[in-house]
Amino acid sequence: GNSVTQMEGPVTLSEEAFLTINCTYTATGYPSLFWYVQYPGEGLQLLLKATKADDKGSNKGFEATYRKETTSFHLEKGSVQVSDSAVYFCALSLTSGGSYIPTFGRGTSLIVHP
Amino acid sequence: EAGVTQSPTHLIKTRGQQVTLRCSPISGHTSVYWYQQALGLGLQFLLWYDEGEERNRGNFPPRFSGRQFPNYSSELNVNALELEDSALYLCASSRFWYEQYFGPGTRLTVT
């Protein structure tokens, strides 16, 4: 079956540090890949996406590259801010015969200290 | 533009009872998705409705069911509640399958 594996958290960083959150996947077929962010008390928000191999998704200083050869979609940001503290979810989705099949990772909590 | 709304915000039920959760999608979105976010388990896909029909369901027992109304709002029903049904239930809507917008969720506690 399909699965998404994220690094366990929490990830604790100081402001302006470099961030990497690892995400690897297994899927039958060619999935689209996503990163969602969940701020405290809120629903998930789409952060970025990539729909084919070698695509780079980017938004708000975050970026991730779809690496088919390593089945990975690691999230990076060059300089984190306190306001980036949230839970980050890696996800994949496939369509099969018009049916949407989503799979989410367990989420990685990021805590950024001033 | 108003986001996805869910009601109620919190709910406490006892084992064996039934519960109905509600979701209103963003205007113009025809698809609604339901997820269960149990502690430590991430998001588990429950159901996908599009244009009033169930298009796909995740690996959940039949006591989890729902429907989508002509105005694209949706209900999730859970019968014969069990303790392990305690979770945050998230609804999302989309116009395109690859880009979903999530509501804040309904926190269900089963005692």
PDB file of N, CA and C in Angstrom, chain A residues 8-107:
ATOM      1  N   GLU A   8      10.550  11.990  13.086  1.00  0.00           N
ATOM      2  CA  GLU A   8       9.820  12.230  14.321  1.00  0.00           C
ATOM      3  C   GLU A   8      10.234  13.558  14.915  1.00  0.00           C
ATOM      4  N   GLY A   9       9.291  14.206  15.561  1.00  0.00           N
ATOM      5  CA  GLY A   9       9.599  15.460  16.227  1.00  0.00           C
ATOM      6  C   GLY A   9       9.598  15.278  17.728  1.00  0.00           C
ATOM      7  N   PRO A  10       9.615  16.369  18.457  1.00  0.00           N
ATOM      8  CA  PRO A  10       9.661  17.709  17.884  1.00  0.00           C
ATOM      9  C   PRO A  10      11.044  18.107  17.394  1.00  0.00           C
ATOM     10  N   VAL A  11      11.048  18.953  16.385  1.00  0.00           N
ATOM     11  CA  VAL A  11      12.279  19.583  15.928  1.00  0.00           C
ATOM     12  C   VAL A  11      12.351  20.946  16.609  1.00  0.00           C
ATOM     13  N   THR A  12      13.416  21.191  17.330  1.00  0.00           N
ATOM     14  CA  THR A  12      13.566  22.449  18.066  1.00  0.00           C
ATOM     15  C   THR A  12      14.749  23.221  17.500  1.00  0.00           C
ATOM     16  N   LEU A  13      14.493  24.459  17.076  1.00  0.00           N
ATOM     17  CA  LEU A  13      15.526  25.284  16.459  1.00  0.00           C
ATOM     18  C   LEU A  13      15.501  26.693  17.038  1.00  0.00           C
ATOM     19  N   SER A  14      16.604  27.367  16.893  1.00  0.00           N
ATOM     20  CA  SER A  14      16.651  28.791  17.213  1.00  0.00           C
ATOM     21  C   SER A  14      16.266  29.593  15.975  1.00  0.00           C
ATOM     22  N   GLU A  15      15.753  30.773  16.214  1.00  0.00           N
ATOM     23  CA  GLU A  15      15.371  31.649  15.098  1.00  0.00           C
ATOM     24  C   GLU A  15      16.565  31.832  14.162  1.00  0.00           C
ATOM     25  N   GLU A  16      16.280  31.850  12.855  1.00  0.00           N
ATOM     26  CA  GLU A  16      17.248  32.028  11.774  1.00  0.00           C
ATOM     27  C   GLU A  16      18.047  30.763  11.470  1.00  0.00           C
ATOM     28  N   ALA A  17      17.782  29.675  12.149  1.00  0.00           N
ATOM     29  CA  ALA A  17      18.464  28.416  11.828  1.00  0.00           C
ATOM     30  C   ALA A  17      17.899  27.825  10.541  1.00  0.00           C
ATOM     31  N   PHE A  18      18.664  26.879   9.979  1.00  0.00           N
ATOM     32  CA  PHE A  18      18.235  26.175   8.766  1.00  0.00           C
ATOM     33  C   PHE A  18      17.361  24.983   9.158  1.00  0.00           C
ATOM     34  N   LEU A  19      16.291  24.791   8.404  1.00  0.00           N
ATOM     35  CA  LEU A  19      15.348  23.715   8.706  1.00  0.00           C
ATOM     36  C   LEU A  19      15.352  22.664   7.609  1.00  0.00           C
ATOM     37  N   THR A  20      15.386  21.403   8.018  1.00  0.00           N
ATOM     38  CA  THR A  20      15.090  20.289   7.125  1.00  0.00           C
ATOM     39  C   THR A  20      14.157  19.339   7.852  1.00  0.00           C
ATOM     40  N   ILE A  21      13.053  18.982   7.232  1.00  0.00           N
ATOM     41  CA  ILE A  21      12.175  17.924   7.731  1.00  0.00           C
ATOM     42  C   ILE A  21      12.116  16.869   6.645  1.00  0.00           C
ATOM     43  N   ASN A  22      12.581  15.678   6.994  1.00  0.00           N
ATOM     44  CA  ASN A  22      12.652  14.601   6.004  1.00  0.00           C
ATOM     45  C   ASN A  22      11.301  13.933   5.784  1.00  0.00           C
ATOM     46  N   CYS A  23      11.065  13.576   4.533  1.00  0.00           N
ATOM     47  CA  CYS A  23       9.850  12.857   4.160  1.00  0.00           C
ATOM     48  C   CYS A  23      10.192  11.883   3.045  1.00  0.00           C
ATOM     49  N   THR A  24       9.859  10.624   3.241  1.00  0.00           N
ATOM     50  CA  THR A  24       9.992   9.630   2.180  1.00  0.00           C
ATOM     51  C   THR A  24       8.654   8.938   1.986  1.00  0.00           C
ATOM     52  N   TYR A  25       8.470   8.359   0.819  1.00  0.00           N
ATOM     53  CA  TYR A  25       7.169   7.768   0.517  1.00  0.00           C
ATOM     54  C   TYR A  25       7.328   6.450  -0.231  1.00  0.00           C
ATOM     55  N   THR A  26       6.293   5.648  -0.163  1.00  0.00           N
ATOM     56  CA  THR A  26       6.145   4.503  -1.046  1.00  0.00           C
ATOM     57  C   THR A  26       4.765   4.618  -1.670  1.00  0.00           C
ATOM     58  N   ALA A  27       4.706   4.341  -2.949  1.00  0.00           N
ATOM     59  CA  ALA A  27       3.432   4.473  -3.650  1.00  0.00           C
ATOM     60  C   ALA A  27       3.437   3.592  -4.885  1.00  0.00           C
ATOM     61  N   THR A  28       2.261   3.071  -5.185  1.00  0.00           N
ATOM     62  CA  THR A  28       2.082   2.371  -6.458  1.00  0.00           C
ATOM     63  C   THR A  28       1.600   3.410  -7.456  1.00  0.00           C
ATOM     64  N   GLY A  29       2.407   3.670  -8.444  1.00  0.00           N
ATOM     65  CA  GLY A  29       2.041   4.698  -9.406  1.00  0.00           C
ATOM     66  C   GLY A  29       2.875   5.952  -9.215  1.00  0.00           C
ATOM     67  N   TYR A  30       2.375   7.067  -9.750  1.00  0.00           N
ATOM     68  CA  TYR A  30       3.121   8.323  -9.738  1.00  0.00           C
ATOM     69  C   TYR A  30       2.325   9.362  -8.958  1.00  0.00           C
ATOM     70  N   PRO A  31       2.657   9.493  -7.677  1.00  0.00           N
ATOM     71  CA  PRO A  31       1.852  10.394  -6.844  1.00  0.00           C
ATOM     72  C   PRO A  31       2.208  11.861  -7.028  1.00  0.00           C
ATOM     73  N   SER A  32       1.307  12.718  -6.600  1.00  0.00           N
ATOM     74  CA  SER A  32       1.623  14.113  -6.337  1.00  0.00           C
ATOM     75  C   SER A  32       1.999  14.205  -4.863  1.00  0.00           C
ATOM     76  N   LEU A  33       2.875  15.145  -4.547  1.00  0.00           N
ATOM     77  CA  LEU A  33       3.386  15.256  -3.177  1.00  0.00           C
ATOM     78  C   LEU A  33       3.088  16.631  -2.611  1.00  0.00           C
ATOM     79  N   PHE A  34       2.840  16.674  -1.323  1.00  0.00           N
ATOM     80  CA  PHE A  34       2.389  17.907  -0.672  1.00  0.00           C
ATOM     81  C   PHE A  34       3.044  18.070   0.695  1.00  0.00           C
ATOM     82  N   TRP A  35       3.172  19.309   1.103  1.00  0.00           N
ATOM     83  CA  TRP A  35       3.424  19.645   2.497  1.00  0.00           C
ATOM     84  C   TRP A  35       2.288  20.535   2.975  1.00  0.00           C
ATOM     85  N   TYR A  36       1.717  20.138   4.125  1.00  0.00           N
ATOM     86  CA  TYR A  36       0.698  20.933   4.791  1.00  0.00           C
ATOM     87  C   TYR A  36       1.258  21.414   6.125  1.00  0.00           C
ATOM     88  N   VAL A  37       0.734  22.551   6.596  1.00  0.00           N
ATOM     89  CA  VAL A  37       1.129  23.077   7.894  1.00  0.00           C
ATOM     90  C   VAL A  37      -0.121  23.286   8.745  1.00  0.00           C
ATOM     91  N   GLN A  38      -0.007  22.939  10.020  1.00  0.00           N
ATOM     92  CA  GLN A  38      -1.114  23.112  10.955  1.00  0.00           C
ATOM     93  C   GLN A  38      -0.639  23.969  12.122  1.00  0.00           C
ATOM     94  N   TYR A  39      -1.094  25.218  12.150  1.00  0.00           N
ATOM     95  CA  TYR A  39      -0.772  26.098  13.265  1.00  0.00           C
ATOM     96  C   TYR A  39      -1.670  25.761  14.450  1.00  0.00           C
ATOM     97  N   PRO A  40      -1.243  26.060  15.653  1.00  0.00           N
ATOM     98  CA  PRO A  40      -2.020  25.691  16.846  1.00  0.00           C
ATOM     99  C   PRO A  40      -3.466  26.156  16.755  1.00  0.00           C
ATOM    100  N   GLY A  41      -4.390  25.219  16.991  1.00  0.00           N
ATOM    101  CA  GLY A  41      -5.814  25.548  17.009  1.00  0.00           C
ATOM    102  C   GLY A  41      -6.438  25.754  15.648  1.00  0.00           C
ATOM    103  N   GLU A  42      -5.712  25.485  14.584  1.00  0.00           N
ATOM    104  CA  GLU A  42      -6.246  25.708  13.242  1.00  0.00           C
ATOM    105  C   GLU A  42      -6.252  24.419  12.429  1.00  0.00           C
ATOM    106  N   GLY A  43      -6.932  24.455  11.301  1.00  0.00           N
ATOM    107  CA  GLY A  43      -6.911  23.326  10.382  1.00  0.00           C
ATOM    108  C   GLY A  43      -5.640  23.329   9.553  1.00  0.00           C
ATOM    109  N   LEU A  44      -5.461  22.294   8.765  1.00  0.00           N
ATOM    110  CA  LEU A  44      -4.278  22.192   7.913  1.00  0.00           C
ATOM    111  C   LEU A  44      -4.382  23.186   6.756  1.00  0.00           C
ATOM    112  N   GLN A  45      -3.225  23.716   6.367  1.00  0.00           N
ATOM    113  CA  GLN A  45      -3.157  24.593   5.200  1.00  0.00           C
ATOM    114  C   GLN A  45      -2.138  24.014   4.237  1.00  0.00           C
ATOM    115  N   LEU A  46      -2.468  24.037   2.964  1.00  0.00           N
ATOM    116  CA  LEU A  46      -1.509  23.593   1.969  1.00  0.00           C
ATOM    117  C   LEU A  46      -0.334  24.563   1.940  1.00  0.00           C
ATOM    118  N   LEU A  47       0.884  24.046   2.096  1.00  0.00           N
ATOM    119  CA  LEU A  47       2.077  24.892   2.092  1.00  0.00           C
ATOM    120  C   LEU A  47       2.709  24.904   0.700  1.00  0.00           C
ATOM    121  N   LEU A  48       2.901  23.711   0.139  1.00  0.00           N
ATOM    122  CA  LEU A  48       3.452  23.633  -1.212  1.00  0.00           C
ATOM    123  C   LEU A  48       3.183  22.254  -1.788  1.00  0.00           C
ATOM    124  N   LYS A  49       3.342  22.146  -3.100  1.00  0.00           N
ATOM    125  CA  LYS A  49       3.093  20.864  -3.749  1.00  0.00           C
ATOM    126  C   LYS A  49       4.009  20.689  -4.949  1.00  0.00           C
ATOM    127  N   ALA A  50       4.138  19.441  -5.365  1.00  0.00           N
ATOM    128  CA  ALA A  50       4.876  19.105  -6.591  1.00  0.00           C
ATOM    129  C   ALA A  50       4.169  17.930  -7.236  1.00  0.00           C
ATOM    130  N   THR A  51       3.938  18.002  -8.503  1.00  0.00           N
ATOM    131  CA  THR A  51       3.111  16.984  -9.151  1.00  0.00           C
ATOM    132  C   THR A  51       3.883  16.019 -10.013  1.00  0.00           C
ATOM    133  N   LYS A  52       5.184  16.289 -10.265  1.00  0.00           N
ATOM    134  CA  LYS A  52       5.964  15.320 -11.031  1.00  0.00           C
ATOM    135  C   LYS A  52       7.420  15.398 -10.613  1.00  0.00           C
ATOM    136  N   ALA A  53       8.148  14.357 -11.003  1.00  0.00           N
ATOM    137  CA  ALA A  53       9.550  14.224 -10.602  1.00  0.00           C
ATOM    138  C   ALA A  53      10.355  15.460 -10.996  1.00  0.00           C
ATOM    139  N   ASP A  54      11.247  15.866 -10.067  1.00  0.00           N
ATOM    140  CA  ASP A  54      12.145  17.009 -10.211  1.00  0.00           C
ATOM    141  C   ASP A  54      11.464  18.368 -10.071  1.00  0.00           C
ATOM    142  N   ASP A  55      10.152  18.370  -9.898  1.00  0.00           N
ATOM    143  CA  ASP A  55       9.457  19.635  -9.616  1.00  0.00           C
ATOM    144  C   ASP A  55       9.892  20.141  -8.250  1.00  0.00           C
ATOM    145  N   LYS A  56       9.999  21.457  -8.114  1.00  0.00           N
ATOM    146  CA  LYS A  56      10.263  22.058  -6.819  1.00  0.00           C
ATOM    147  C   LYS A  56       9.054  22.892  -6.435  1.00  0.00           C
ATOM    148  N   GLY A  57       8.476  22.576  -5.274  1.00  0.00           N
ATOM    149  CA  GLY A  57       7.406  23.407  -4.742  1.00  0.00           C
ATOM    150  C   GLY A  57       8.011  24.420  -3.784  1.00  0.00           C
ATOM    151  N   SER A  58       7.453  25.626  -3.759  1.00  0.00           N
ATOM    152  CA  SER A  58       7.976  26.635  -2.848  1.00  0.00           C
ATOM    153  C   SER A  58       6.871  27.594  -2.432  1.00  0.00           C
ATOM    154  N   ASN A  59       6.995  28.087  -1.194  1.00  0.00           N
ATOM    155  CA  ASN A  59       6.018  29.026  -0.663  1.00  0.00           C
ATOM    156  C   ASN A  59       6.525  29.543   0.677  1.00  0.00           C
ATOM    157  N   LYS A  60       6.408  30.829   0.911  1.00  0.00           N
ATOM    158  CA  LYS A  60       6.759  31.467   2.192  1.00  0.00           C
ATOM    159  C   LYS A  60       8.185  31.125   2.636  1.00  0.00           C
ATOM    160  N   GLY A  61       9.094  30.942   1.704  1.00  0.00           N
ATOM    161  CA  GLY A  61      10.478  30.626   2.041  1.00  0.00           C
ATOM    162  C   GLY A  61      10.754  29.147   2.210  1.00  0.00           C
ATOM    163  N   PHE A  62       9.703  28.338   2.218  1.00  0.00           N
ATOM    164  CA  PHE A  62       9.862  26.889   2.283  1.00  0.00           C
ATOM    165  C   PHE A  62       9.974  26.337   0.869  1.00  0.00           C
ATOM    166  N   GLU A  63      10.725  25.247   0.735  1.00  0.00           N
ATOM    167  CA  GLU A  63      10.772  24.574  -0.551  1.00  0.00           C
ATOM    168  C   GLU A  63      11.012  23.083  -0.363  1.00  0.00           C
ATOM    169  N   ALA A  64      10.608  22.318  -1.367  1.00  0.00           N
ATOM    170  CA  ALA A  64      10.803  20.871  -1.366  1.00  0.00           C
ATOM    171  C   ALA A  64      10.866  20.417  -2.816  1.00  0.00           C
ATOM    172  N   THR A  65      11.751  19.450  -3.077  1.00  0.00           N
ATOM    173  CA  THR A  65      11.935  18.941  -4.436  1.00  0.00           C
ATOM    174  C   THR A  65      11.507  17.492  -4.501  1.00  0.00           C
ATOM    175  N   TYR A  66      10.715  17.159  -5.479  1.00  0.00           N
ATOM    176  CA  TYR A  66      10.206  15.800  -5.721  1.00  0.00           C
ATOM    177  C   TYR A  66      11.346  14.965  -6.287  1.00  0.00           C
ATOM    178  N   ARG A  67      11.882  14.043  -5.476  1.00  0.00           N
ATOM    179  CA  ARG A  67      12.988  13.203  -5.911  1.00  0.00           C
ATOM    180  C   ARG A  67      12.472  11.770  -6.100  1.00  0.00           C
ATOM    181  N   LYS A  68      12.239  11.412  -7.345  1.00  0.00           N
ATOM    182  CA  LYS A  68      11.688  10.088  -7.621  1.00  0.00           C
ATOM    183  C   LYS A  68      12.711   8.999  -7.343  1.00  0.00           C
ATOM    184  N   GLU A  69      13.987   9.272  -7.608  1.00  0.00           N
ATOM    185  CA  GLU A  69      15.007   8.236  -7.452  1.00  0.00           C
ATOM    186  C   GLU A  69      15.216   7.845  -5.990  1.00  0.00           C
ATOM    187  N   THR A  70      14.974   8.791  -5.085  1.00  0.00           N
ATOM    188  CA  THR A  70      15.109   8.489  -3.661  1.00  0.00           C
ATOM    189  C   THR A  70      13.744   8.470  -2.955  1.00  0.00           C
ATOM    190  N   THR A  71      12.679   8.577  -3.716  1.00  0.00           N
ATOM    191  CA  THR A  71      11.297   8.644  -3.193  1.00  0.00           C
ATOM    192  C   THR A  71      11.225   9.557  -1.988  1.00  0.00           C
ATOM    193  N   SER A  72      11.693  10.790  -2.173  1.00  0.00           N
ATOM    194  CA  SER A  72      11.731  11.730  -1.060  1.00  0.00           C
ATOM    195  C   SER A  72      11.154  13.076  -1.454  1.00  0.00           C
ATOM    196  N   PHE A  73      10.768  13.842  -0.440  1.00  0.00           N
ATOM    197  CA  PHE A  73      10.198  15.186  -0.644  1.00  0.00           C
ATOM    198  C   PHE A  73      10.497  15.983   0.631  1.00  0.00           C
ATOM    199  N   HIS A  74      11.768  16.223   0.878  1.00  0.00           N
ATOM    200  CA  HIS A  74      12.197  16.868   2.114  1.00  0.00           C
ATOM    201  C   HIS A  74      11.859  18.362   2.113  1.00  0.00           C
ATOM    202  N   LEU A  75      11.378  18.843   3.241  1.00  0.00           N
ATOM    203  CA  LEU A  75      11.018  20.261   3.377  1.00  0.00           C
ATOM    204  C   LEU A  75      12.215  21.034   3.942  1.00  0.00           C
ATOM    205  N   GLU A  76      12.509  22.189   3.341  1.00  0.00           N
ATOM    206  CA  GLU A  76      13.635  22.999   3.794  1.00  0.00           C
ATOM    207  C   GLU A  76      13.241  24.464   3.870  1.00  0.00           C
ATOM    208  N   LYS A  77      13.915  25.174   4.802  1.00  0.00           N
ATOM    209  CA  LYS A  77      13.791  26.628   4.862  1.00  0.00           C
ATOM    210  C   LYS A  77      15.118  27.167   5.374  1.00  0.00           C
ATOM    211  N   GLY A  78      15.587  28.200   4.740  1.00  0.00           N
ATOM    212  CA  GLY A  78      16.922  28.702   5.039  1.00  0.00           C
ATOM    213  C   GLY A  78      17.033  29.400   6.384  1.00  0.00           C
ATOM    214  N   SER A  79      15.956  30.033   6.848  1.00  0.00           N
ATOM    215  CA  SER A  79      16.029  30.826   8.069  1.00  0.00           C
ATOM    216  C   SER A  79      14.642  30.837   8.706  1.00  0.00           C
ATOM    217  N   VAL A  80      14.476  30.030   9.743  1.00  0.00           N
ATOM    218  CA  VAL A  80      13.136  29.905  10.335  1.00  0.00           C
ATOM    219  C   VAL A  80      12.851  31.065  11.290  1.00  0.00           C
ATOM    220  N   GLN A  81      11.552  31.311  11.465  1.00  0.00           N
ATOM    221  CA  GLN A  81      11.089  32.346  12.384  1.00  0.00           C
ATOM    222  C   GLN A  81      10.216  31.702  13.457  1.00  0.00           C
ATOM    223  N   VAL A  82      10.047  32.425  14.555  1.00  0.00           N
ATOM    224  CA  VAL A  82       9.198  31.915  15.633  1.00  0.00           C
ATOM    225  C   VAL A  82       7.804  31.585  15.106  1.00  0.00           C
ATOM    226  N   SER A  83       7.336  32.396  14.169  1.00  0.00           N
ATOM    227  CA  SER A  83       5.991  32.199  13.613  1.00  0.00           C
ATOM    228  C   SER A  83       5.874  30.928  12.764  1.00  0.00           C
ATOM    229  N   ASP A  84       6.977  30.272  12.470  1.00  0.00           N
ATOM    230  CA  ASP A  84       6.944  29.008  11.733  1.00  0.00           C
ATOM    231  C   ASP A  84       6.644  27.823  12.646  1.00  0.00           C
ATOM    232  N   SER A  85       6.587  28.047  13.931  1.00  0.00           N
ATOM    233  CA  SER A  85       6.274  26.974  14.881  1.00  0.00           C
ATOM    234  C   SER A  85       4.897  26.403  14.567  1.00  0.00           C
ATOM    235  N   ALA A  86       4.852  25.128  14.281  1.00  0.00           N
ATOM    236  CA  ALA A  86       3.609  24.477  13.831  1.00  0.00           C
ATOM    237  C   ALA A  86       3.900  22.993  13.651  1.00  0.00           C
ATOM    238  N   VAL A  87       2.880  22.259  13.221  1.00  0.00           N
ATOM    239  CA  VAL A  87       3.068  20.858  12.851  1.00  0.00           C
ATOM    240  C   VAL A  87       3.020  20.764  11.330  1.00  0.00           C
ATOM    241  N   TYR A  88       3.987  20.075  10.753  1.00  0.00           N
ATOM    242  CA  TYR A  88       4.111  19.958   9.306  1.00  0.00           C
ATOM    243  C   TYR A  88       3.812  18.515   8.883  1.00  0.00           C
ATOM    244  N   PHE A  89       2.946  18.388   7.886  1.00  0.00           N
ATOM    245  CA  PHE A  89       2.531  17.075   7.387  1.00  0.00           C
ATOM    246  C   PHE A  89       2.962  16.915   5.937  1.00  0.00           C
ATOM    247  N   CYS A  90       3.615  15.805   5.669  1.00  0.00           N
ATOM    248  CA  CYS A  90       3.920  15.420   4.295  1.00  0.00           C
ATOM    249  C   CYS A  90       2.801  14.504   3.817  1.00  0.00           C
ATOM    250  N   ALA A  91       2.420  14.627   2.575  1.00  0.00           N
ATOM    251  CA  ALA A  91       1.306  13.821   2.069  1.00  0.00           C
ATOM    252  C   ALA A  91       1.506  13.496   0.605  1.00  0.00           C
ATOM    253  N   LEU A  92       0.885  12.428   0.191  1.00  0.00           N
ATOM    254  CA  LEU A  92       0.864  12.097  -1.228  1.00  0.00           C
ATOM    255  C   LEU A  92      -0.563  11.816  -1.637  1.00  0.00           C
ATOM    256  N   SER A  93      -0.834  12.014  -2.900  1.00  0.00           N
ATOM    257  CA  SER A  93      -2.126  11.588  -3.398  1.00  0.00           C
ATOM    258  C   SER A  93      -1.978  11.024  -4.798  1.00  0.00           C
ATOM    259  N   LEU A  94      -2.808  10.059  -5.046  1.00  0.00           N
ATOM    260  CA  LEU A  94      -2.855   9.370  -6.320  1.00  0.00           C
ATOM    261  C   LEU A  94      -4.272   9.411  -6.814  1.00  0.00           C
ATOM    262  N   THR A  95      -4.431   9.365  -8.103  1.00  0.00           N
ATOM    263  CA  THR A  95      -5.759   9.120  -8.617  1.00  0.00           C
ATOM    264  C   THR A  95      -5.732   7.767  -9.297  1.00  0.00           C
ATOM    265  N   SER A  96      -6.776   7.024  -9.049  1.00  0.00           N
ATOM    266  CA  SER A  96      -6.889   5.697  -9.648  1.00  0.00           C
ATOM    267  C   SER A  96      -8.302   5.545 -10.165  1.00  0.00           C
ATOM    268  N   GLY A  97      -8.452   5.536 -11.469  1.00  0.00           N
ATOM    269  CA  GLY A  97      -9.780   5.432 -12.057  1.00  0.00           C
ATOM    270  C   GLY A  97     -10.687   6.554 -11.627  1.00  0.00           C
ATOM    271  N   GLY A  98     -10.142   7.739 -11.442  1.00  0.00           N
ATOM    272  CA  GLY A  98     -10.947   8.890 -11.033  1.00  0.00           C
ATOM    273  C   GLY A  98     -11.165   8.970  -9.540  1.00  0.00           C
ATOM    274  N   SER A  99     -10.603   8.043  -8.800  1.00  0.00           N
ATOM    275  CA  SER A  99     -10.801   8.024  -7.358  1.00  0.00           C
ATOM    276  C   SER A  99      -9.570   8.584  -6.667  1.00  0.00           C
ATOM    277  N   TYR A 100      -9.791   9.464  -5.728  1.00  0.00           N
ATOM    278  CA  TYR A 100      -8.697  10.148  -5.049  1.00  0.00           C
ATOM    279  C   TYR A 100      -8.248   9.331  -3.849  1.00  0.00           C
ATOM    280  N   ILE A 101      -6.954   9.080  -3.747  1.00  0.00           N
ATOM    281  CA  ILE A 101      -6.428   8.261  -2.661  1.00  0.00           C
ATOM    282  C   ILE A 101      -5.338   9.055  -1.953  1.00  0.00           C
ATOM    283  N   PRO A 102      -5.646   9.657  -0.817  1.00  0.00           N
ATOM    284  CA  PRO A 102      -4.661  10.454  -0.093  1.00  0.00           C
ATOM    285  C   PRO A 102      -4.011   9.683   1.038  1.00  0.00           C
ATOM    286  N   THR A 103      -2.758   9.969   1.289  1.00  0.00           N
ATOM    287  CA  THR A 103      -2.045   9.369   2.411  1.00  0.00           C
ATOM    288  C   THR A 103      -1.201  10.457   3.062  1.00  0.00           C
ATOM    289  N   PHE A 104      -1.329  10.572   4.386  1.00  0.00           N
ATOM    290  CA  PHE A 104      -0.594  11.584   5.137  1.00  0.00           C
ATOM    291  C   PHE A 104       0.435  10.926   6.043  1.00  0.00           C
ATOM    292  N   GLY A 105       1.523  11.636   6.288  1.00  0.00           N
ATOM    293  CA  GLY A 105       2.451  11.247   7.327  1.00  0.00           C
ATOM    294  C   GLY A 105       1.890  11.614   8.687  1.00  0.00           C
ATOM    295  N   ARG A 106       2.625  11.254   9.744  1.00  0.00           N
ATOM    296  CA  ARG A 106       2.134  11.480  11.095  1.00  0.00           C
ATOM    297  C   ARG A 106       2.353  12.897  11.587  1.00  0.00           C
ATOM    298  N   GLY A 107       3.067  13.692  10.828  1.00  0.00           N
ATOM    299  CA  GLY A 107       3.306  15.076  11.223  1.00  0.00           C
ATOM    300  C   GLY A 107       4.587  15.233  12.024  1.00  0.00           C
TER     301      GLY A 107
END
